[in-house]
JSON list of C-alpha atoms in Angstrom, two decimals:
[
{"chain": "A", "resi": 1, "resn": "UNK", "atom": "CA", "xyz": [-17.25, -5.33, -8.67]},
{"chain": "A", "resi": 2, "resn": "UNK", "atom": "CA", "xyz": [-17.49, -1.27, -9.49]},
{"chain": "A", "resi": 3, "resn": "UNK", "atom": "CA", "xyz": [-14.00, -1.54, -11.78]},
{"chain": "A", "resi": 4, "resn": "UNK", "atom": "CA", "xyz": [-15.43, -4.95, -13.44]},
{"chain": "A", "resi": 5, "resn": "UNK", "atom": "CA", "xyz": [-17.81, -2.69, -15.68]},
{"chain": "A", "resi": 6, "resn": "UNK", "atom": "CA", "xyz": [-14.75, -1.26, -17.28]},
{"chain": "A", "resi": 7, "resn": "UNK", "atom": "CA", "xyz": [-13.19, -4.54, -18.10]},
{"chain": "A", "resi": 8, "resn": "UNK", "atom": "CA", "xyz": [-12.83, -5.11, -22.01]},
{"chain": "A", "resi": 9, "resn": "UNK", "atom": "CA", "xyz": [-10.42, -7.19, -24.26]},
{"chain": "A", "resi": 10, "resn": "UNK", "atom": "CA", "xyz": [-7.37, -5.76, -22.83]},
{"chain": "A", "resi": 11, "resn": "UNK", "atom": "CA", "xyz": [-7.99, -4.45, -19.65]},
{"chain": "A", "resi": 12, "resn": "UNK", "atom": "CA", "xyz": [-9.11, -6.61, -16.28]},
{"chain": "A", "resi": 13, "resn": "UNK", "atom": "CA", "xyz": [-9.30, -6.48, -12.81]},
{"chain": "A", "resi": 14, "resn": "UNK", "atom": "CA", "xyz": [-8.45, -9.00, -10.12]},
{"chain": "A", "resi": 15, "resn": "UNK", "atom": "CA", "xyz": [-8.97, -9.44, -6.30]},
{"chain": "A", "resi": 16, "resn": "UNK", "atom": "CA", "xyz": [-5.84, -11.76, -5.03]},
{"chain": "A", "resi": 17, "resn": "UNK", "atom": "CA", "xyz": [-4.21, -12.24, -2.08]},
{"chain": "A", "resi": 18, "resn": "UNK", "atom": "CA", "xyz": [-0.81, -10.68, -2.49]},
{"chain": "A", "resi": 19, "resn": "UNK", "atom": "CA", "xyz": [1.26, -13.29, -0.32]},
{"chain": "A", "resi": 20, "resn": "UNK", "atom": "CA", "xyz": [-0.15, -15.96, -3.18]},
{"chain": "A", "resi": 21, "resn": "UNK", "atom": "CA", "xyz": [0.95, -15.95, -6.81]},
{"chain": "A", "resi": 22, "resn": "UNK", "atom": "CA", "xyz": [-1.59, -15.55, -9.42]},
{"chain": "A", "resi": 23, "resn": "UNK", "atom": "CA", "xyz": [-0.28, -15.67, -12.47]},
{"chain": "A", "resi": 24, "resn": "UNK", "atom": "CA", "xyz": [4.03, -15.97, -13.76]},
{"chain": "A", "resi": 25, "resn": "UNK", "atom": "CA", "xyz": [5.10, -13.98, -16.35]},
{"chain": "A", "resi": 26, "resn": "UNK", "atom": "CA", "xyz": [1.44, -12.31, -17.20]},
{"chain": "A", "resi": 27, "resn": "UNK", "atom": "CA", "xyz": [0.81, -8.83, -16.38]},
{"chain": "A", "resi": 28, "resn": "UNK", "atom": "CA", "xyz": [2.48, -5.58, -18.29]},
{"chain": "A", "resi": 29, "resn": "UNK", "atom": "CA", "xyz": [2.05, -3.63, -15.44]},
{"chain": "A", "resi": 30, "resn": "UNK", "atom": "CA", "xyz": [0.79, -4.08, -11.60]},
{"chain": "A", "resi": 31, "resn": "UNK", "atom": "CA", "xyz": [-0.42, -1.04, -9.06]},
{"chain": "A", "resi": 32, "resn": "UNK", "atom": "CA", "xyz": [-0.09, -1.31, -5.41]},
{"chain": "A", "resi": 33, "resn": "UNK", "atom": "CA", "xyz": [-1.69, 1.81, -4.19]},
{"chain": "A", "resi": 34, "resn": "UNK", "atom": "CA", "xyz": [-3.05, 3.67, -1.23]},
{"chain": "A", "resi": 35, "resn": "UNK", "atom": "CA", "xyz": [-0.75, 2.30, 1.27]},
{"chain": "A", "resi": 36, "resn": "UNK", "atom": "CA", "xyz": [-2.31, -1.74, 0.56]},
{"chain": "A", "resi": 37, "resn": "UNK", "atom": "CA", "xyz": [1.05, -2.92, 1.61]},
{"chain": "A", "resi": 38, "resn": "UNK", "atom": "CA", "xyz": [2.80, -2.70, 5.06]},
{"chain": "A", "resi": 39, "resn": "UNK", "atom": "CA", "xyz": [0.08, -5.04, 7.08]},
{"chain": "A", "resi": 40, "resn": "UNK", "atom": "CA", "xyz": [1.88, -8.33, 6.99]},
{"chain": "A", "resi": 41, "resn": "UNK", "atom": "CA", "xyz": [3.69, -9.52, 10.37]},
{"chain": "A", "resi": 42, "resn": "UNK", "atom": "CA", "xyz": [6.86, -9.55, 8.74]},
{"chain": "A", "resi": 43, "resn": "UNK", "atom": "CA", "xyz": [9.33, -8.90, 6.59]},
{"chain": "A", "resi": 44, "resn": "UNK", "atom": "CA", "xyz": [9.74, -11.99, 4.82]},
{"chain": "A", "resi": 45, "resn": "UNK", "atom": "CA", "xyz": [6.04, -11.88, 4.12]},
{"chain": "A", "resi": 46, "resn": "UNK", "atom": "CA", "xyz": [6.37, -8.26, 2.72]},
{"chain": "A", "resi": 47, "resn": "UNK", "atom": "CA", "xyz": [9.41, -9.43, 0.17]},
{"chain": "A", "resi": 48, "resn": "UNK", "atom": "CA", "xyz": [7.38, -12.64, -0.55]},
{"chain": "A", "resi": 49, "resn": "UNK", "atom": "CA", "xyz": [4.30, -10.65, -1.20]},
{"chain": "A", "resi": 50, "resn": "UNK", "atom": "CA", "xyz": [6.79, -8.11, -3.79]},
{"chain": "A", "resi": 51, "resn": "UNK", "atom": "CA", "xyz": [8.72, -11.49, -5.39]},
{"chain": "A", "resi": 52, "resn": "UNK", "atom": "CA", "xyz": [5.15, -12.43, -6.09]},
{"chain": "A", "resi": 53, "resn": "UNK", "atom": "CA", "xyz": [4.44, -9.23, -7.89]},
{"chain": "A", "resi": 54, "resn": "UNK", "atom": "CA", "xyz": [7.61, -9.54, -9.41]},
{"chain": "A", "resi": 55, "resn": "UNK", "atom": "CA", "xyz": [6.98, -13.07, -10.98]},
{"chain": "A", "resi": 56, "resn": "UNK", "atom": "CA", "xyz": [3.79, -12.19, -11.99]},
{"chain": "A", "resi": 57, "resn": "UNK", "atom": "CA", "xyz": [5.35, -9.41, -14.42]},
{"chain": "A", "resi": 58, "resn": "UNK", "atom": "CA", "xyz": [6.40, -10.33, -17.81]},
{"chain": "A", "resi": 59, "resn": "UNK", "atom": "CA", "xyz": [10.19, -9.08, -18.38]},
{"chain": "A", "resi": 60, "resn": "UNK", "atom": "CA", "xyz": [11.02, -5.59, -18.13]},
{"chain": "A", "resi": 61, "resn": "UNK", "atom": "CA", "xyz": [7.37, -5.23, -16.70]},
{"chain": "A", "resi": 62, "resn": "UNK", "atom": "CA", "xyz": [6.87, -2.27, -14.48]},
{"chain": "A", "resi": 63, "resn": "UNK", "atom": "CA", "xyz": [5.19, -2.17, -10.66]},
{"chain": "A", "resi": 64, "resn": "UNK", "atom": "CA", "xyz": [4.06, 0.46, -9.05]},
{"chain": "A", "resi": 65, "resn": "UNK", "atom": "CA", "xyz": [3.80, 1.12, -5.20]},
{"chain": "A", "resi": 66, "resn": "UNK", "atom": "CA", "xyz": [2.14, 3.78, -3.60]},
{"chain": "A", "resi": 67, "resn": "UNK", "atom": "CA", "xyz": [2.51, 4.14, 0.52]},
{"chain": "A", "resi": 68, "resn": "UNK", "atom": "CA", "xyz": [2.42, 6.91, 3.09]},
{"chain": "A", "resi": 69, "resn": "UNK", "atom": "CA", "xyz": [5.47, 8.78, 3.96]},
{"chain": "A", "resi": 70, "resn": "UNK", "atom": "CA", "xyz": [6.47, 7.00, 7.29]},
{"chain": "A", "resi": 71, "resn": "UNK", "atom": "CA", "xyz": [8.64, 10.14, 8.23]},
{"chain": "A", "resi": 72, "resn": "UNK", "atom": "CA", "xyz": [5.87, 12.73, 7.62]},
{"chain": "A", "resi": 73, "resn": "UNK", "atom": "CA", "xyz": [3.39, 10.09, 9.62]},
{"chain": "A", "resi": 74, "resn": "UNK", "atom": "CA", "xyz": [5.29, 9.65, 12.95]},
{"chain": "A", "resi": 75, "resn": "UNK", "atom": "CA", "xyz": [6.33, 13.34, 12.78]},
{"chain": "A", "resi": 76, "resn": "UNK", "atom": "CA", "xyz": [3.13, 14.70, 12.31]},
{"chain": "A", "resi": 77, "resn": "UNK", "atom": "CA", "xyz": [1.39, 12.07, 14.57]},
{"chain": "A", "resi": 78, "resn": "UNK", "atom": "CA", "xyz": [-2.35, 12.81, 15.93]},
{"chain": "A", "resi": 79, "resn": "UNK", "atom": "CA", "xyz": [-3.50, 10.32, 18.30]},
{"chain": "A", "resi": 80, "resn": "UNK", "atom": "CA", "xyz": [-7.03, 11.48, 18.47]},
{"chain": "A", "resi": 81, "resn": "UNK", "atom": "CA", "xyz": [-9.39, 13.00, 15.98]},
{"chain": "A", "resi": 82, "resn": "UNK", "atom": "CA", "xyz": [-13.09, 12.86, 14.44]},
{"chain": "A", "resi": 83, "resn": "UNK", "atom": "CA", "xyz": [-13.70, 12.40, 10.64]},
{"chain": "A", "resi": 84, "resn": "UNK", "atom": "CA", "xyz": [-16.87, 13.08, 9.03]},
{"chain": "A", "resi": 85, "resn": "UNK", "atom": "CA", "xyz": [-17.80, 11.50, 5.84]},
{"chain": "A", "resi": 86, "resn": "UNK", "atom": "CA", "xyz": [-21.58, 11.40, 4.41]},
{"chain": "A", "resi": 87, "resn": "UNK", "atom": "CA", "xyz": [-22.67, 12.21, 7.87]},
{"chain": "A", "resi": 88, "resn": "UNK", "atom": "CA", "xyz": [-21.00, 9.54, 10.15]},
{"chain": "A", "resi": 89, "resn": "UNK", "atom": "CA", "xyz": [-18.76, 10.39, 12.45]},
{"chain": "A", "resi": 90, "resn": "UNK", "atom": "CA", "xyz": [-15.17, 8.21, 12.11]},
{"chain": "A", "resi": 91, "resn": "UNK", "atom": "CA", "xyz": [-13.79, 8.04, 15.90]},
{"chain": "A", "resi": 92, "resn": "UNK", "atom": "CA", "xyz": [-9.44, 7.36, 15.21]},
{"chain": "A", "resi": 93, "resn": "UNK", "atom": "CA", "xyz": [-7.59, 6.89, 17.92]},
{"chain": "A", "resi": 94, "resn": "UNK", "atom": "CA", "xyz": [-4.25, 6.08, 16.92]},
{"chain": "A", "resi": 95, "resn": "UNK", "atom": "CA", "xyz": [-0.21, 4.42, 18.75]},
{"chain": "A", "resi": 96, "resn": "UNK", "atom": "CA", "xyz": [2.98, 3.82, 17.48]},
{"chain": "A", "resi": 97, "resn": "UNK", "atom": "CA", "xyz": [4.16, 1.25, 18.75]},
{"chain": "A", "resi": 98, "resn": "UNK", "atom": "CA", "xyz": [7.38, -0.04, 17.97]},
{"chain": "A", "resi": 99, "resn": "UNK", "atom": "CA", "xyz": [7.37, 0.11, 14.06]},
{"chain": "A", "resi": 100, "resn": "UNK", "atom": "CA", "xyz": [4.05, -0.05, 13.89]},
{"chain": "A", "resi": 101, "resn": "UNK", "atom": "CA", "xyz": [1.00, 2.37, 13.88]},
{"chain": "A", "resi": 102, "resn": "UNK", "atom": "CA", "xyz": [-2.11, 1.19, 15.41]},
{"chain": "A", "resi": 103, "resn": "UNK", "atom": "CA", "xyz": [-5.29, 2.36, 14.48]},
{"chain": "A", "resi": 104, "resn": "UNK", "atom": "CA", "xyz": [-8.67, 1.88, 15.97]},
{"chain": "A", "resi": 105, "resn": "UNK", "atom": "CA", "xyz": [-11.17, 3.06, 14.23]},
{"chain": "A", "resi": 106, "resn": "UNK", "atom": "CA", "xyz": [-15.44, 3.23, 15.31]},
{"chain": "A", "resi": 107, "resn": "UNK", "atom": "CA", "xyz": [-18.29, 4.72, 14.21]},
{"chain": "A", "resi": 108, "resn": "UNK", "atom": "CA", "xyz": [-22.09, 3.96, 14.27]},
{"chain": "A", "resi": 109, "resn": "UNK", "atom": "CA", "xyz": [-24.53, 3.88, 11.52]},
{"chain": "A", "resi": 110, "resn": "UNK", "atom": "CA", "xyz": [-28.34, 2.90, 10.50]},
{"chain": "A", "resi": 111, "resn": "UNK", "atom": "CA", "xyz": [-28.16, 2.06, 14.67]},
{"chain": "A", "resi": 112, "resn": "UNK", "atom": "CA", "xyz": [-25.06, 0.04, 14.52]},
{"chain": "A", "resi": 113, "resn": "UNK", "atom": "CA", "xyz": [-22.00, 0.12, 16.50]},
{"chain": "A", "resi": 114, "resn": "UNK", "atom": "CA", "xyz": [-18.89, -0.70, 14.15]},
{"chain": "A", "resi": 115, "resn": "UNK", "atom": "CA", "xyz": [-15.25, -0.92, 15.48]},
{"chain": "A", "resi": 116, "resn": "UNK", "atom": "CA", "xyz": [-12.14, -1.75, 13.36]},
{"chain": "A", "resi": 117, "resn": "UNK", "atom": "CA", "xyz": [-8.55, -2.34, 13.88]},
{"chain": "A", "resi": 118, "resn": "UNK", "atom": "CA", "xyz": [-5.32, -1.42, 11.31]},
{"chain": "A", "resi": 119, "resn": "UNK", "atom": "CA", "xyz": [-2.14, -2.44, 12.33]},
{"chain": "A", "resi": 120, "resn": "UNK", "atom": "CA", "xyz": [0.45, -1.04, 9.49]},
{"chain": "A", "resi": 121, "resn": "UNK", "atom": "CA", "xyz": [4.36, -0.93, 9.30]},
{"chain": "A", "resi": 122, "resn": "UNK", "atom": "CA", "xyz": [6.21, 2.35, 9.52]},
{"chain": "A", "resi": 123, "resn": "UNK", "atom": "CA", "xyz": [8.36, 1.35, 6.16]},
{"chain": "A", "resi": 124, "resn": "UNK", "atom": "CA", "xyz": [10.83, 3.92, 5.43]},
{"chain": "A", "resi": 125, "resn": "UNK", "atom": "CA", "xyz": [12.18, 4.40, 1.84]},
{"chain": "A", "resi": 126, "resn": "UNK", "atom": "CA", "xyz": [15.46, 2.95, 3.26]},
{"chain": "A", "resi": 127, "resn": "UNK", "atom": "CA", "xyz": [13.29, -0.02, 4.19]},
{"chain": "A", "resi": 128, "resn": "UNK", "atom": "CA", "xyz": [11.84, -0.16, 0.38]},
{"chain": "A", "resi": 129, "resn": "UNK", "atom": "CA", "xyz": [15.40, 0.04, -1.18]},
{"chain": "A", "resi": 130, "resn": "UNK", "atom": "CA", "xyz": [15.91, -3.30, 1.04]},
{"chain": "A", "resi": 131, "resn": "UNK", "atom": "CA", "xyz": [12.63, -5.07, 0.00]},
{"chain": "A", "resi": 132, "resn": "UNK", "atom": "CA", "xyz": [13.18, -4.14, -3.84]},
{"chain": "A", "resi": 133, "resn": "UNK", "atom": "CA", "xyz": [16.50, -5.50, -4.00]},
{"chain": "A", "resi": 134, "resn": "UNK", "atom": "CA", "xyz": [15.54, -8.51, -2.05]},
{"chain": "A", "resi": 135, "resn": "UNK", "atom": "CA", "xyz": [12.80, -9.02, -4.76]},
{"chain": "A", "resi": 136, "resn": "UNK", "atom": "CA", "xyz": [14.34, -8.36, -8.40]},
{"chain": "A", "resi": 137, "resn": "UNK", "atom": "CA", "xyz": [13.32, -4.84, -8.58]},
{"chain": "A", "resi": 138, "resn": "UNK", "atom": "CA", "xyz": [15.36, -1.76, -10.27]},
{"chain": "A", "resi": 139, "resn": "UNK", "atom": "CA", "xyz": [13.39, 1.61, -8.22]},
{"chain": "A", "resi": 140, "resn": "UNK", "atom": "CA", "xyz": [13.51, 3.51, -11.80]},
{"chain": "A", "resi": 141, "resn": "UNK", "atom": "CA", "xyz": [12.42, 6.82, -9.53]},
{"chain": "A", "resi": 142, "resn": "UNK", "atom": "CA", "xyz": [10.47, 7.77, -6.77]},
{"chain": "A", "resi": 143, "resn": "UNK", "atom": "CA", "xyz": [8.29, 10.83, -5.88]},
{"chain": "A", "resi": 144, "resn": "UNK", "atom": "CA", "xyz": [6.49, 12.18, -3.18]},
{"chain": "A", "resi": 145, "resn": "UNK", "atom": "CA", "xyz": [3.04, 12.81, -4.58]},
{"chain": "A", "resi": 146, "resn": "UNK", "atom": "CA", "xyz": [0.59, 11.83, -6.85]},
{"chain": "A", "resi": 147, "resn": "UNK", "atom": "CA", "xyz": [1.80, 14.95, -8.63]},
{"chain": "A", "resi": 148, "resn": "UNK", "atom": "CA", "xyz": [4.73, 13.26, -9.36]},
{"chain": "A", "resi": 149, "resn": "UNK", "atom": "CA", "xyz": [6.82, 15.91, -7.10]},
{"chain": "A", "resi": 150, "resn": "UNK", "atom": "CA", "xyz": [10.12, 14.88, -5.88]},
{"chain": "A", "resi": 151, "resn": "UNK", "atom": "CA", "xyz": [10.15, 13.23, -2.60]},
{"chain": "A", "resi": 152, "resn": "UNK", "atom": "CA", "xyz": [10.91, 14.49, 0.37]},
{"chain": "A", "resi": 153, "resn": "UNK", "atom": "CA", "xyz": [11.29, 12.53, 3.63]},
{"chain": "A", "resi": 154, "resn": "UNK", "atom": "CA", "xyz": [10.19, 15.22, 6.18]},
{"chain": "A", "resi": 155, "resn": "UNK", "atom": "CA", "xyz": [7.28, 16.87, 3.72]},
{"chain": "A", "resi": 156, "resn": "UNK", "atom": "CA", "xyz": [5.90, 14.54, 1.14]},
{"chain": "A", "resi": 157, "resn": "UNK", "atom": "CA", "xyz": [3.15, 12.70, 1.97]},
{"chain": "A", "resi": 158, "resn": "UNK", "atom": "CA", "xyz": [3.33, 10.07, -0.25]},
{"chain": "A", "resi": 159, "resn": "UNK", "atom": "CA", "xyz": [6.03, 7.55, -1.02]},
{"chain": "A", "resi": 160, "resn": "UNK", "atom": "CA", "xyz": [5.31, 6.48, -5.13]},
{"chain": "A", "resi": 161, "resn": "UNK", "atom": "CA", "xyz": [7.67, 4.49, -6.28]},
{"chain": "A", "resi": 162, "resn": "UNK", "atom": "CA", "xyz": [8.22, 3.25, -10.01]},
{"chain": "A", "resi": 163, "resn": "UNK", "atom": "CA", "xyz": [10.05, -0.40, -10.27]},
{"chain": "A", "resi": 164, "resn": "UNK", "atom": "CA", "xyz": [10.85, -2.52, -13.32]},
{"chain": "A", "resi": 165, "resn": "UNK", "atom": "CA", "xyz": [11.39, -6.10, -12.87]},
{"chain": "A", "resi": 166, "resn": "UNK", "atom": "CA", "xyz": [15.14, -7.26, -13.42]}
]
């Protein structure tokens, strides 16, 4: 609803279920960002979800994918902690298990009790290569920040990675 009020002639916003196609041969350009991929049971609906995206684009269109850097994750794994945003205490407690992470996730607010579960796969750039290939993408480059740095698999954070449809 917030982007909505920026919508004009040539610019608009949708809310879709990725796994569905919403339009063939439409969009210039499509964003998959903050790590909104990887929570699909398995593969085949990951490379669905991406031949989706890829249908969607008109030729030569461009996707972009934005995830965390599995390596840096697992290495750097905390399986407690306590975030505080706007005054409310976020209570993670995080697993691996297998090649997933598992996060549980509670906090209270206005008197309420709220607990939350995220399941998301460990995907490796090796596992991205696989998954673009299996759905008509070209990776044109790939970086390891939203600073565009180069991407490294023990340090980056991020995982960006630019795509064109073939």
């Amino acid at each position: 609803r917030y982007a909505k009020q920026f919508e004009n002639d040539s610019l608009h916003f949708f809310v879709h279920d990725m796994r569905h196609l919403y339009y063939s041969n439409y969009f210039d350009i499509a964003f998959n960002l903050f790590t909104s991929f990887g929570y699909f049971k398995t593969d085949e609906e990951h490379i669905g979800s991406l031949r989706n995206f890829n249908s969607a684009l008109k030729p030569g269109g461009l996707f972009i994918l934005d995830y965390f850097n599995s390596n840096r994750i697992v290495k750097t794994f905390v399986a407690d902690d306590t975030k505080t945003t706007d005054g409310i205490d976020f209570h993670l407690q995080k697993t691996i298990r297998g090649s997933k992470i598992i996060k549980n996730i509670a906090f209270k607010s206005e008197n309420k009790s709220y607990n939350f579960k995220e399941i998301v796969s460990t995907f490796t750039i090796y596992d991205f290569q696989r998954f673009f290939e299996q759905s008509r993408f070209e990776i044109i480059s790939n970086f390891g920040s939203y600073g565009l740095d180069k991407f490294d698999i023990d340090n980056s954070d991020r995982l960006i990675f630019l795509c064109k449809k073939i």
